[in-house]
mmCIF file of C-alpha atoms in Angstrom:
data_model
loop_
_atom_site.group_PDB
_atom_site.id
_atom_site.type_symbol
_atom_site.label_atom_id
_atom_site.label_comp_id
_atom_site.label_asym_id
_atom_site.label_seq_id
_atom_site.Cartn_x
_atom_site.Cartn_y
_atom_site.Cartn_z
ATOM 1 C CA MET N 1 -146.514 -81.664 -79.665
ATOM 2 C CA ASN N 2 -146.410 -82.613 -83.359
ATOM 3 C CA ASN N 3 -143.223 -83.685 -85.094
ATOM 4 C CA HIS N 4 -142.711 -80.294 -86.708
ATOM 5 C CA MET N 5 -143.006 -78.537 -83.368
ATOM 6 C CA VAL N 6 -140.634 -81.016 -81.744
ATOM 7 C CA THR N 7 -137.993 -80.513 -84.422
ATOM 8 C CA ARG N 8 -138.269 -76.748 -84.197
ATOM 9 C CA SER N 9 -138.103 -76.779 -80.387
ATOM 10 C CA LEU N 10 -135.072 -79.015 -80.288
ATOM 11 C CA ALA N 11 -133.332 -76.908 -82.900
ATOM 12 C CA ALA N 12 -133.861 -73.826 -80.757
ATOM 13 C CA VAL N 13 -132.709 -75.490 -77.594
ATOM 14 C CA CYS N 14 -129.923 -77.781 -78.756
ATOM 15 C CA GLY N 15 -127.726 -75.341 -80.655
ATOM 16 C CA VAL N 16 -125.443 -75.154 -77.604
ATOM 17 C CA GLY N 17 -124.689 -77.862 -75.102
ATOM 18 C CA LEU N 18 -127.106 -80.628 -76.033
ATOM 19 C CA LEU N 19 -126.509 -83.084 -73.268
ATOM 20 C CA ALA N 20 -127.938 -86.439 -74.111
ATOM 21 C CA SER N 21 -130.645 -88.523 -75.666
ATOM 22 C CA LEU N 22 -132.287 -91.559 -74.255
ATOM 23 C CA ALA N 23 -131.783 -94.791 -76.134
ATOM 24 C CA ALA N 24 -134.269 -97.609 -75.744
ATOM 25 C CA CYS N 25 -132.826 -100.004 -73.206
ATOM 26 C CA GLY N 26 -134.359 -102.287 -70.655
ATOM 27 C CA ASP N 27 -137.435 -102.612 -68.566
ATOM 28 C CA ASN N 28 -139.085 -100.023 -66.389
ATOM 29 C CA THR N 29 -137.271 -100.110 -63.030
ATOM 30 C CA ALA N 30 -138.770 -96.986 -61.507
ATOM 31 C CA ALA N 31 -138.194 -96.223 -57.856
ATOM 32 C CA SER N 32 -141.115 -96.543 -55.493
ATOM 33 C CA GLU N 33 -141.415 -92.765 -55.354
ATOM 34 C CA SER N 34 -142.210 -92.748 -59.082
ATOM 35 C CA THR N 35 -144.980 -95.347 -58.982
ATOM 36 C CA SER N 36 -147.832 -92.917 -59.560
ATOM 37 C CA ALA N 37 -146.108 -91.494 -62.640
ATOM 38 C CA THR N 38 -145.429 -94.872 -64.219
ATOM 39 C CA LYS N 39 -149.054 -95.863 -63.696
ATOM 40 C CA ASP N 40 -149.961 -92.994 -65.989
ATOM 41 C CA GLY N 41 -148.343 -94.908 -68.849
ATOM 42 C CA VAL N 42 -144.922 -93.267 -68.842
ATOM 43 C CA ALA N 43 -143.197 -96.495 -69.856
ATOM 44 C CA SER N 44 -144.859 -96.175 -73.266
ATOM 45 C CA LEU N 45 -143.998 -92.491 -73.638
ATOM 46 C CA THR N 46 -142.392 -91.619 -76.982
ATOM 47 C CA GLY N 47 -141.269 -88.362 -78.571
ATOM 48 C CA GLU N 48 -138.689 -85.679 -77.983
ATOM 49 C CA TYR N 49 -138.780 -83.342 -74.965
ATOM 50 C CA ALA N 50 -136.620 -80.248 -74.616
ATOM 51 C CA GLY N 51 -135.687 -78.215 -71.575
ATOM 52 C CA ALA N 52 -133.338 -75.282 -71.029
ATOM 53 C CA GLY N 53 -132.009 -73.138 -68.244
ATOM 54 C CA ALA N 54 -129.654 -73.120 -65.278
ATOM 55 C CA SER N 55 -126.101 -74.111 -66.132
ATOM 56 C CA SER N 56 -125.619 -75.013 -62.465
ATOM 57 C CA GLN N 57 -127.864 -78.041 -63.025
ATOM 58 C CA GLN N 58 -125.917 -79.302 -66.036
ATOM 59 C CA THR N 59 -124.036 -82.163 -64.384
ATOM 60 C CA ALA N 60 -127.105 -83.285 -62.457
ATOM 61 C CA VAL N 61 -129.324 -83.122 -65.547
ATOM 62 C CA GLU N 62 -126.908 -85.365 -67.415
ATOM 63 C CA ALA N 63 -127.312 -87.932 -64.630
ATOM 64 C CA TRP N 64 -131.094 -87.472 -64.558
ATOM 65 C CA ILE N 65 -131.399 -87.977 -68.299
ATOM 66 C CA GLU N 66 -129.420 -91.184 -67.976
ATOM 67 C CA GLY N 67 -131.531 -92.416 -65.051
ATOM 68 C CA PHE N 68 -134.853 -91.401 -66.594
ATOM 69 C CA ARG N 69 -134.440 -93.996 -69.345
ATOM 70 C CA SER N 70 -135.802 -96.613 -66.936
ATOM 71 C CA GLN N 71 -139.005 -94.575 -66.747
ATOM 72 C CA ALA N 72 -139.403 -93.909 -70.471
ATOM 73 C CA PRO N 73 -136.978 -95.956 -72.576
ATOM 74 C CA ASN N 74 -138.409 -94.720 -75.877
ATOM 75 C CA ALA N 75 -138.345 -90.990 -75.114
ATOM 76 C CA THR N 76 -135.593 -88.532 -76.045
ATOM 77 C CA VAL N 77 -134.681 -85.729 -73.633
ATOM 78 C CA ALA N 78 -132.425 -82.730 -74.314
ATOM 79 C CA TYR N 79 -131.326 -79.865 -72.067
ATOM 80 C CA ASN N 80 -129.559 -76.649 -73.047
ATOM 81 C CA PRO N 81 -127.672 -75.097 -70.073
ATOM 82 C CA SER N 82 -128.262 -71.609 -71.465
ATOM 83 C CA GLY N 83 -128.656 -69.932 -68.055
ATOM 84 C CA SER N 84 -131.657 -69.400 -65.814
ATOM 85 C CA GLY N 85 -132.941 -66.230 -67.463
ATOM 86 C CA ALA N 86 -132.654 -67.624 -70.981
ATOM 87 C CA GLY N 87 -134.228 -70.913 -69.951
ATOM 88 C CA VAL N 88 -137.277 -69.276 -68.409
ATOM 89 C CA SER N 89 -137.675 -67.010 -71.443
ATOM 90 C CA THR N 90 -137.561 -70.034 -73.751
ATOM 91 C CA PHE N 91 -140.146 -71.864 -71.633
ATOM 92 C CA LEU N 92 -142.451 -68.846 -71.708
ATOM 93 C CA THR N 93 -142.432 -68.895 -75.520
ATOM 94 C CA GLY N 94 -143.682 -72.484 -75.473
ATOM 95 C CA SER N 95 -140.509 -73.841 -77.095
ATOM 96 C CA THR N 96 -139.610 -76.150 -74.196
ATOM 97 C CA VAL N 97 -141.571 -78.420 -71.878
ATOM 98 C CA TRP N 98 -139.756 -77.311 -68.742
ATOM 99 C CA ALA N 99 -137.124 -74.848 -67.557
ATOM 100 C CA GLY N 100 -134.388 -75.055 -64.954
ATOM 101 C CA SER N 101 -133.840 -71.890 -62.938
ATOM 102 C CA ASP N 102 -131.740 -70.782 -59.972
ATOM 103 C CA LYS N 103 -134.383 -68.137 -59.326
ATOM 104 C CA ALA N 104 -138.042 -68.619 -58.528
ATOM 105 C CA LEU N 105 -140.533 -67.195 -61.013
ATOM 106 C CA SER N 106 -141.457 -63.541 -60.697
ATOM 107 C CA ALA N 107 -145.062 -62.366 -60.512
ATOM 108 C CA GLU N 108 -144.730 -61.088 -64.097
ATOM 109 C CA GLU N 109 -143.470 -64.466 -65.306
ATOM 110 C CA ILE N 110 -146.346 -66.228 -63.549
ATOM 111 C CA GLU N 111 -148.753 -63.978 -65.438
ATOM 112 C CA GLN N 112 -146.959 -64.596 -68.753
ATOM 113 C CA SER N 113 -147.224 -68.355 -68.269
ATOM 114 C CA LYS N 114 -150.996 -68.206 -68.742
ATOM 115 C CA SER N 115 -150.405 -68.073 -72.491
ATOM 116 C CA VAL N 116 -148.220 -71.205 -72.409
ATOM 117 C CA CYS N 117 -150.082 -73.482 -70.012
ATOM 118 C CA ALA N 118 -153.368 -75.060 -71.067
ATOM 119 C CA SER N 119 -154.856 -73.860 -67.796
ATOM 120 C CA GLY N 120 -153.583 -72.304 -64.603
ATOM 121 C CA THR N 121 -150.112 -70.841 -64.252
ATOM 122 C CA ALA N 122 -146.603 -72.267 -64.197
ATOM 123 C CA PHE N 123 -145.125 -73.417 -60.916
ATOM 124 C CA ASP N 124 -141.644 -74.100 -59.597
ATOM 125 C CA VAL N 125 -140.408 -76.878 -57.321
ATOM 126 C CA PRO N 126 -136.887 -77.274 -55.924
ATOM 127 C CA VAL N 127 -134.952 -80.075 -57.564
ATOM 128 C CA TYR N 128 -131.334 -79.198 -56.848
ATOM 129 C CA VAL N 129 -129.627 -77.893 -53.708
ATOM 130 C CA SER N 130 -125.967 -76.955 -53.844
ATOM 131 C CA PRO N 131 -123.661 -74.549 -52.065
ATOM 132 C CA ILE N 132 -122.222 -71.687 -54.091
ATOM 133 C CA ALA N 133 -118.459 -71.732 -53.782
ATOM 134 C CA VAL N 134 -116.419 -68.586 -53.399
ATOM 135 C CA ALA N 135 -113.636 -70.144 -55.423
ATOM 136 C CA PHE N 136 -110.085 -68.881 -55.914
ATOM 137 C CA ASN N 137 -106.818 -69.692 -57.629
ATOM 138 C CA LEU N 138 -103.856 -68.826 -55.423
ATOM 139 C CA ASP N 139 -100.480 -70.484 -55.744
ATOM 140 C CA GLY N 140 -99.432 -72.185 -52.530
ATOM 141 C CA ILE N 141 -102.941 -71.964 -51.031
ATOM 142 C CA SER N 142 -105.452 -73.472 -53.453
ATOM 143 C CA THR N 143 -102.731 -75.727 -54.855
ATOM 144 C CA ALA N 144 -102.244 -77.100 -51.337
ATOM 145 C CA GLY N 145 -105.961 -77.721 -50.853
ATOM 146 C CA LYS N 146 -106.325 -75.014 -48.205
ATOM 147 C CA HIS N 147 -109.305 -72.813 -47.446
ATOM 148 C CA VAL N 148 -109.198 -69.059 -46.914
ATOM 149 C CA ASN N 149 -111.443 -67.830 -44.098
ATOM 150 C CA MET N 150 -113.674 -64.816 -44.778
ATOM 151 C CA ASP N 151 -116.702 -63.265 -43.144
ATOM 152 C CA ALA N 152 -119.556 -61.822 -45.186
ATOM 153 C CA ALA N 153 -118.315 -58.226 -45.043
ATOM 154 C CA THR N 154 -114.890 -59.242 -46.348
ATOM 155 C CA ILE N 155 -116.387 -61.210 -49.235
ATOM 156 C CA ALA N 156 -118.625 -58.249 -50.089
ATOM 157 C CA LYS N 157 -115.704 -55.790 -50.067
ATOM 158 C CA VAL N 158 -113.612 -58.069 -52.283
ATOM 159 C CA PHE N 159 -116.371 -58.348 -54.871
ATOM 160 C CA ASN N 160 -117.155 -54.635 -54.611
ATOM 161 C CA GLY N 161 -113.530 -53.662 -55.257
ATOM 162 C CA GLU N 162 -112.796 -52.236 -51.804
ATOM 163 C CA ILE N 163 -110.337 -54.999 -50.875
ATOM 164 C CA THR N 164 -107.914 -55.405 -53.767
ATOM 165 C CA ARG N 165 -104.924 -57.406 -52.472
ATOM 166 C CA TRP N 166 -104.688 -60.878 -50.963
ATOM 167 C CA ASN N 167 -102.647 -59.685 -47.982
ATOM 168 C CA ASP N 168 -105.145 -57.003 -46.988
ATOM 169 C CA PRO N 169 -105.427 -56.921 -43.159
ATOM 170 C CA ALA N 170 -109.145 -57.788 -43.369
ATOM 171 C CA ILE N 171 -108.151 -61.155 -44.884
ATOM 172 C CA THR N 172 -104.889 -61.844 -43.043
ATOM 173 C CA GLU N 173 -106.442 -61.241 -39.621
ATOM 174 C CA GLN N 174 -108.943 -64.041 -40.313
ATOM 175 C CA ASN N 175 -106.194 -66.379 -41.562
ATOM 176 C CA PRO N 176 -103.320 -66.315 -39.058
ATOM 177 C CA GLY N 177 -101.997 -69.671 -40.280
ATOM 178 C CA LEU N 178 -101.699 -68.689 -43.951
ATOM 179 C CA ASP N 179 -98.929 -66.795 -45.734
ATOM 180 C CA LEU N 180 -101.055 -64.688 -48.064
ATOM 181 C CA PRO N 181 -99.176 -62.941 -50.890
ATOM 182 C CA ASN N 182 -98.989 -59.263 -51.765
ATOM 183 C CA LEU N 183 -100.888 -59.976 -54.967
ATOM 184 C CA THR N 184 -103.735 -58.214 -56.745
ATOM 185 C CA ILE N 185 -107.149 -59.856 -56.389
ATOM 186 C CA THR N 186 -108.870 -60.354 -59.743
ATOM 187 C CA VAL N 187 -112.627 -60.787 -59.407
ATOM 188 C CA VAL N 188 -114.468 -63.026 -61.881
ATOM 189 C CA HIS N 189 -118.261 -62.793 -62.134
ATOM 190 C CA ARG N 190 -121.050 -63.955 -64.420
ATOM 191 C CA SER N 191 -121.511 -61.887 -67.563
ATOM 192 C CA ASP N 192 -124.932 -63.365 -68.324
ATOM 193 C CA LYS N 193 -128.202 -63.041 -66.451
ATOM 194 C CA SER N 194 -127.892 -65.667 -63.749
ATOM 195 C CA GLY N 195 -129.759 -67.094 -60.790
ATOM 196 C CA THR N 196 -126.379 -68.016 -59.320
ATOM 197 C CA THR N 197 -125.513 -64.322 -59.252
ATOM 198 C CA LEU N 198 -128.832 -63.521 -57.600
ATOM 199 C CA ASN N 199 -128.323 -66.172 -54.912
ATOM 200 C CA PHE N 200 -124.757 -65.032 -54.245
ATOM 201 C CA VAL N 201 -125.568 -61.317 -53.928
ATOM 202 C CA SER N 202 -128.677 -62.134 -51.869
ATOM 203 C CA TYR N 203 -126.348 -63.593 -49.245
ATOM 204 C CA LEU N 204 -124.172 -60.465 -49.298
ATOM 205 C CA LYS N 205 -127.212 -58.180 -49.100
ATOM 206 C CA ASP N 206 -128.755 -60.102 -46.193
ATOM 207 C CA VAL N 207 -125.642 -60.570 -44.070
ATOM 208 C CA ALA N 208 -123.425 -57.571 -44.960
ATOM 209 C CA PRO N 209 -125.783 -54.843 -46.219
ATOM 210 C CA SER N 210 -123.460 -51.964 -45.343
ATOM 211 C CA ALA N 211 -120.669 -53.491 -47.425
ATOM 212 C CA TRP N 212 -122.960 -54.454 -50.328
ATOM 213 C CA PRO N 213 -125.113 -51.433 -51.291
ATOM 214 C CA HIS N 214 -126.397 -52.795 -54.621
ATOM 215 C CA ASP N 215 -129.960 -53.794 -55.406
ATOM 216 C CA LEU N 216 -130.699 -57.480 -55.922
ATOM 217 C CA SER N 217 -130.414 -58.599 -59.521
ATOM 218 C CA GLU N 218 -129.634 -61.551 -61.746
ATOM 219 C CA ASN N 219 -127.123 -59.271 -63.497
ATOM 220 C CA TRP N 220 -123.757 -58.409 -61.969
ATOM 221 C CA PRO N 221 -124.219 -54.934 -60.454
ATOM 222 C CA ASN N 222 -120.779 -53.257 -60.633
ATOM 223 C CA GLU N 223 -117.755 -52.808 -62.905
ATOM 224 C CA VAL N 224 -115.319 -54.752 -60.729
ATOM 225 C CA GLY N 225 -113.364 -57.582 -62.322
ATOM 226 C CA GLN N 226 -114.183 -59.465 -65.494
ATOM 227 C CA GLY N 227 -117.228 -61.360 -66.649
ATOM 228 C CA ALA N 228 -117.540 -64.884 -67.986
ATOM 229 C CA LYS N 229 -120.564 -66.671 -69.377
ATOM 230 C CA GLY N 230 -122.090 -69.558 -67.482
ATOM 231 C CA THR N 231 -120.805 -71.581 -64.553
ATOM 232 C CA SER N 232 -118.202 -73.296 -66.712
ATOM 233 C CA GLY N 233 -116.995 -69.947 -68.050
ATOM 234 C CA VAL N 234 -116.433 -68.555 -64.565
ATOM 235 C CA VAL N 235 -114.560 -71.656 -63.422
ATOM 236 C CA SER N 236 -112.416 -71.706 -66.562
ATOM 237 C CA THR N 237 -111.514 -68.024 -66.164
ATOM 238 C CA ILE N 238 -110.550 -68.451 -62.504
ATOM 239 C CA LYS N 239 -108.258 -71.326 -63.450
ATOM 240 C CA GLN N 240 -106.411 -69.241 -66.023
ATOM 241 C CA ALA N 241 -104.584 -66.865 -63.669
ATOM 242 C CA ASN N 242 -103.050 -66.701 -60.207
ATOM 243 C CA GLY N 243 -104.895 -64.409 -57.777
ATOM 244 C CA THR N 244 -108.387 -64.800 -59.219
ATOM 245 C CA ILE N 245 -111.577 -65.230 -57.199
ATOM 246 C CA GLY N 246 -115.174 -65.795 -58.265
ATOM 247 C CA TYR N 247 -118.387 -67.580 -57.389
ATOM 248 C CA ALA N 248 -119.764 -70.751 -58.935
ATOM 249 C CA ASP N 249 -121.853 -73.798 -58.215
ATOM 250 C CA PHE N 250 -119.776 -76.155 -56.067
ATOM 251 C CA SER N 251 -120.353 -79.078 -58.417
ATOM 252 C CA GLN N 252 -118.068 -77.556 -61.030
ATOM 253 C CA VAL N 253 -115.218 -75.908 -59.058
ATOM 254 C CA GLY N 254 -112.998 -78.986 -59.157
ATOM 255 C CA ASP N 255 -109.633 -78.488 -57.438
ATOM 256 C CA LEU N 256 -109.885 -74.705 -57.021
ATOM 257 C CA GLY N 257 -109.522 -73.311 -53.512
ATOM 258 C CA THR N 258 -112.714 -72.355 -51.672
ATOM 259 C CA VAL N 259 -113.513 -69.807 -48.983
ATOM 260 C CA ALA N 260 -114.660 -71.046 -45.569
ATOM 261 C CA VAL N 261 -117.485 -68.673 -44.591
ATOM 262 C CA LYS N 262 -117.969 -67.309 -41.082
ATOM 263 C CA VAL N 263 -121.176 -68.468 -39.373
ATOM 264 C CA GLY N 264 -121.461 -67.371 -35.754
ATOM 265 C CA ASP N 265 -117.968 -67.624 -34.269
ATOM 266 C CA ASP N 266 -116.758 -70.355 -36.615
ATOM 267 C CA TYR N 267 -115.750 -70.703 -40.245
ATOM 268 C CA THR N 268 -117.609 -73.362 -42.214
ATOM 269 C CA PRO N 269 -115.923 -75.033 -45.195
ATOM 270 C CA ILE N 270 -118.153 -75.701 -48.165
ATOM 271 C CA SER N 271 -119.855 -79.094 -48.451
ATOM 272 C CA ALA N 272 -123.147 -80.616 -49.558
ATOM 273 C CA ASP N 273 -123.984 -81.550 -45.958
ATOM 274 C CA ALA N 274 -123.394 -77.980 -44.799
ATOM 275 C CA ALA N 275 -125.700 -76.703 -47.555
ATOM 276 C CA SER N 276 -128.454 -79.106 -46.543
ATOM 277 C CA LYS N 277 -128.313 -77.771 -42.974
ATOM 278 C CA VAL N 278 -129.149 -74.279 -44.189
ATOM 279 C CA ILE N 279 -132.128 -75.429 -46.254
ATOM 280 C CA ALA N 280 -133.468 -77.452 -43.330
ATOM 281 C CA ASP N 281 -133.256 -74.209 -41.322
ATOM 282 C CA SER N 282 -135.101 -72.165 -43.989
ATOM 283 C CA PRO N 283 -138.873 -71.630 -44.360
ATOM 284 C CA VAL N 284 -141.051 -72.049 -47.449
ATOM 285 C CA ASP N 285 -142.165 -68.666 -48.784
ATOM 286 C CA THR N 286 -145.955 -68.736 -48.675
ATOM 287 C CA SER N 287 -146.355 -65.178 -49.996
ATOM 288 C CA VAL N 288 -145.526 -65.930 -53.653
ATOM 289 C CA ASP N 289 -148.150 -65.629 -56.378
ATOM 290 C CA GLY N 290 -149.537 -68.753 -58.032
ATOM 291 C CA ASP N 291 -150.545 -72.263 -57.030
ATOM 292 C CA ASN N 292 -148.448 -75.370 -56.294
ATOM 293 C CA ARG N 293 -145.231 -73.384 -55.832
ATOM 294 C CA ILE N 294 -142.531 -74.511 -53.389
ATOM 295 C CA VAL N 295 -140.159 -71.558 -53.039
ATOM 296 C CA ILE N 296 -137.475 -71.597 -50.336
ATOM 297 C CA ASP N 297 -136.724 -68.426 -48.363
ATOM 298 C CA ILE N 298 -133.043 -69.166 -47.703
ATOM 299 C CA ASN N 299 -131.978 -68.264 -44.172
ATOM 300 C CA HIS N 300 -128.634 -66.637 -44.972
ATOM 301 C CA LYS N 301 -128.322 -65.498 -41.358
ATOM 302 C CA THR N 302 -128.517 -69.038 -40.024
ATOM 303 C CA ALA N 303 -126.623 -69.797 -36.831
ATOM 304 C CA ALA N 304 -126.944 -73.560 -37.236
ATOM 305 C CA THR N 305 -123.733 -75.357 -36.368
ATOM 306 C CA GLY N 306 -121.905 -76.584 -39.447
ATOM 307 C CA ALA N 307 -124.151 -74.697 -41.870
ATOM 308 C CA TYR N 308 -122.741 -73.119 -45.032
ATOM 309 C CA PRO N 309 -124.954 -70.107 -45.803
ATOM 310 C CA ILE N 310 -124.258 -69.338 -49.489
ATOM 311 C CA VAL N 311 -126.615 -71.805 -51.071
ATOM 312 C CA LEU N 312 -128.261 -72.178 -54.426
ATOM 313 C CA VAL N 313 -131.697 -73.738 -54.664
ATOM 314 C CA SER N 314 -132.427 -74.521 -58.294
ATOM 315 C CA TYR N 315 -135.972 -75.132 -59.480
ATOM 316 C CA ASP N 316 -137.679 -76.930 -62.314
ATOM 317 C CA ILE N 317 -140.535 -74.964 -63.831
ATOM 318 C CA ALA N 318 -143.526 -76.624 -65.455
ATOM 319 C CA CYS N 319 -147.214 -76.147 -66.231
ATOM 320 C CA PRO N 320 -150.065 -77.732 -64.265
ATOM 321 C CA ALA N 321 -151.703 -78.532 -67.629
ATOM 322 C CA TYR N 322 -150.266 -78.749 -71.132
ATOM 323 C CA LYS N 323 -151.789 -78.293 -74.570
ATOM 324 C CA GLU N 324 -150.236 -81.624 -75.628
ATOM 325 C CA SER N 325 -151.045 -84.662 -73.461
ATOM 326 C CA ASN N 326 -147.609 -86.234 -73.963
ATOM 327 C CA ASP N 327 -145.949 -83.082 -72.682
ATOM 328 C CA ALA N 328 -147.996 -83.322 -69.488
ATOM 329 C CA MET N 329 -147.143 -86.991 -69.057
ATOM 330 C CA PHE N 330 -143.454 -86.259 -69.569
ATOM 331 C CA ALA N 331 -143.369 -83.237 -67.222
ATOM 332 C CA LYS N 332 -145.045 -85.158 -64.419
ATOM 333 C CA ALA N 333 -142.778 -88.182 -64.852
ATOM 334 C CA TRP N 334 -139.632 -86.054 -65.147
ATOM 335 C CA LEU N 335 -140.314 -84.002 -62.023
ATOM 336 C CA THR N 336 -141.339 -87.108 -60.101
ATOM 337 C CA TYR N 337 -138.104 -88.843 -61.015
ATOM 338 C CA VAL N 338 -135.671 -85.981 -60.360
ATOM 339 C CA THR N 339 -137.175 -85.241 -56.930
ATOM 340 C CA SER N 340 -137.381 -88.906 -55.905
ATOM 341 C CA ALA N 341 -134.793 -90.545 -53.661
ATOM 342 C CA GLU N 342 -133.398 -92.257 -56.757
ATOM 343 C CA GLY N 343 -133.097 -89.020 -58.715
ATOM 344 C CA GLN N 344 -131.578 -87.100 -55.831
ATOM 345 C CA LYS N 345 -129.032 -89.869 -55.287
ATOM 346 C CA ALA N 346 -128.082 -89.696 -58.973
ATOM 347 C CA ALA N 347 -127.498 -85.937 -58.685
ATOM 348 C CA GLN N 348 -125.535 -86.337 -55.477
ATOM 349 C CA ASP N 349 -123.275 -88.986 -57.011
ATOM 350 C CA ALA N 350 -122.697 -86.966 -60.188
ATOM 351 C CA ALA N 351 -122.558 -83.391 -58.898
ATOM 352 C CA GLY N 352 -122.038 -83.571 -55.135
ATOM 353 C CA THR N 353 -125.376 -81.884 -54.451
ATOM 354 C CA ALA N 354 -127.277 -81.968 -51.190
ATOM 355 C CA PRO N 355 -130.429 -84.118 -51.192
ATOM 356 C CA LEU N 356 -133.737 -82.351 -50.711
ATOM 357 C CA PRO N 357 -134.495 -82.160 -46.966
ATOM 358 C CA SER N 358 -137.125 -84.609 -45.762
ATOM 359 C CA ASN N 359 -139.308 -81.773 -44.466
ATOM 360 C CA LEU N 360 -139.828 -80.664 -48.089
ATOM 361 C CA THR N 361 -140.304 -83.876 -50.047
ATOM 362 C CA GLY N 362 -143.971 -84.411 -49.178
ATOM 363 C CA LYS N 363 -144.867 -80.860 -50.221
ATOM 364 C CA ILE N 364 -142.959 -81.255 -53.486
ATOM 365 C CA THR N 365 -144.702 -84.522 -54.343
ATOM 366 C CA ALA N 366 -148.114 -82.996 -53.658
ATOM 367 C CA SER N 367 -147.298 -80.110 -55.997
ATOM 368 C CA ILE N 368 -146.134 -82.329 -58.845
ATOM 369 C CA ASP N 369 -149.217 -84.526 -58.465
ATOM 370 C CA GLN N 370 -151.332 -81.547 -59.537
ATOM 371 C CA ILE N 371 -150.111 -81.845 -63.136
ATOM 372 C CA LYS N 372 -153.070 -83.025 -65.181
ATOM 373 C CA VAL N 373 -152.365 -86.036 -67.373
ATOM 374 C CA GLY N 374 -154.825 -87.298 -69.971
#
């Protein structure tokens, strides 16, 4: 990528939420998992590299950018948390080197990527696993650090506008120990096209189809409640009023109350460990179009003990070959780092994410190794 292209790309990506740049500092201290990437000369990598996409990844990406400096101390990395749909669209115009997305690529997007990649088609690998919180603001409940128990049908009816008050019998019967108020429920949802929305409604569709009649979509499907842009927008809106409820990546919900979701006969509180148990109990989807793709078919109906079933798997999207050799070197090094034990630990420390299950890491490494450098 020439300097003019770099400047133009960063201008397009960095108008909102530019996260960080990498200052030159120190020797290459790459983790053992990143050895193959550093051997490709990543330590000498220079230039500016832009990504965009899932706002759910924002906190983790900040940590990854900071940690990646040991791999490439003279490179500059920027990420715009513009949302999954916007990030993929930007990547498919060739304006960014990679995209973050809470939704795997569609067959149409795979086809479109032929015009961006030097050869082959774009692929996606999981980099970020986090539960999606059903988060609420309820005086005396969330302020006391308490969960509210709900099964899938109850959650679906709340977000579809059929259950409108906190003391509805469907909720109180599942929470005999809580004094729930006679207060209107205000639903908060994403206003922008979002992979978080898709993952959330996929759970409702799989587990409570009779209570959630809408088709799957990255766009919110009904007129219930109020919309807010991005993960941070949803969380901020929930915090503004008593009685609100919404859905958001767990890493950003802070001290809001969270729903404990019914799995089998028990209610599972949200946690990174509980999210990891679902992914370990979920197969890789081998039916998707394109090569090198690692797409998780989340088992929302899991019966695994201690599993929390509303989970977001966020992907990084890249090309197997780039028109600029430095872009290829960067993409391979970046993906290698963020999926390594070191990178996953950085995300876990910063955002409370679940590490990638060990049954996936070998497949992910093999996929990333297909990126052609040089």
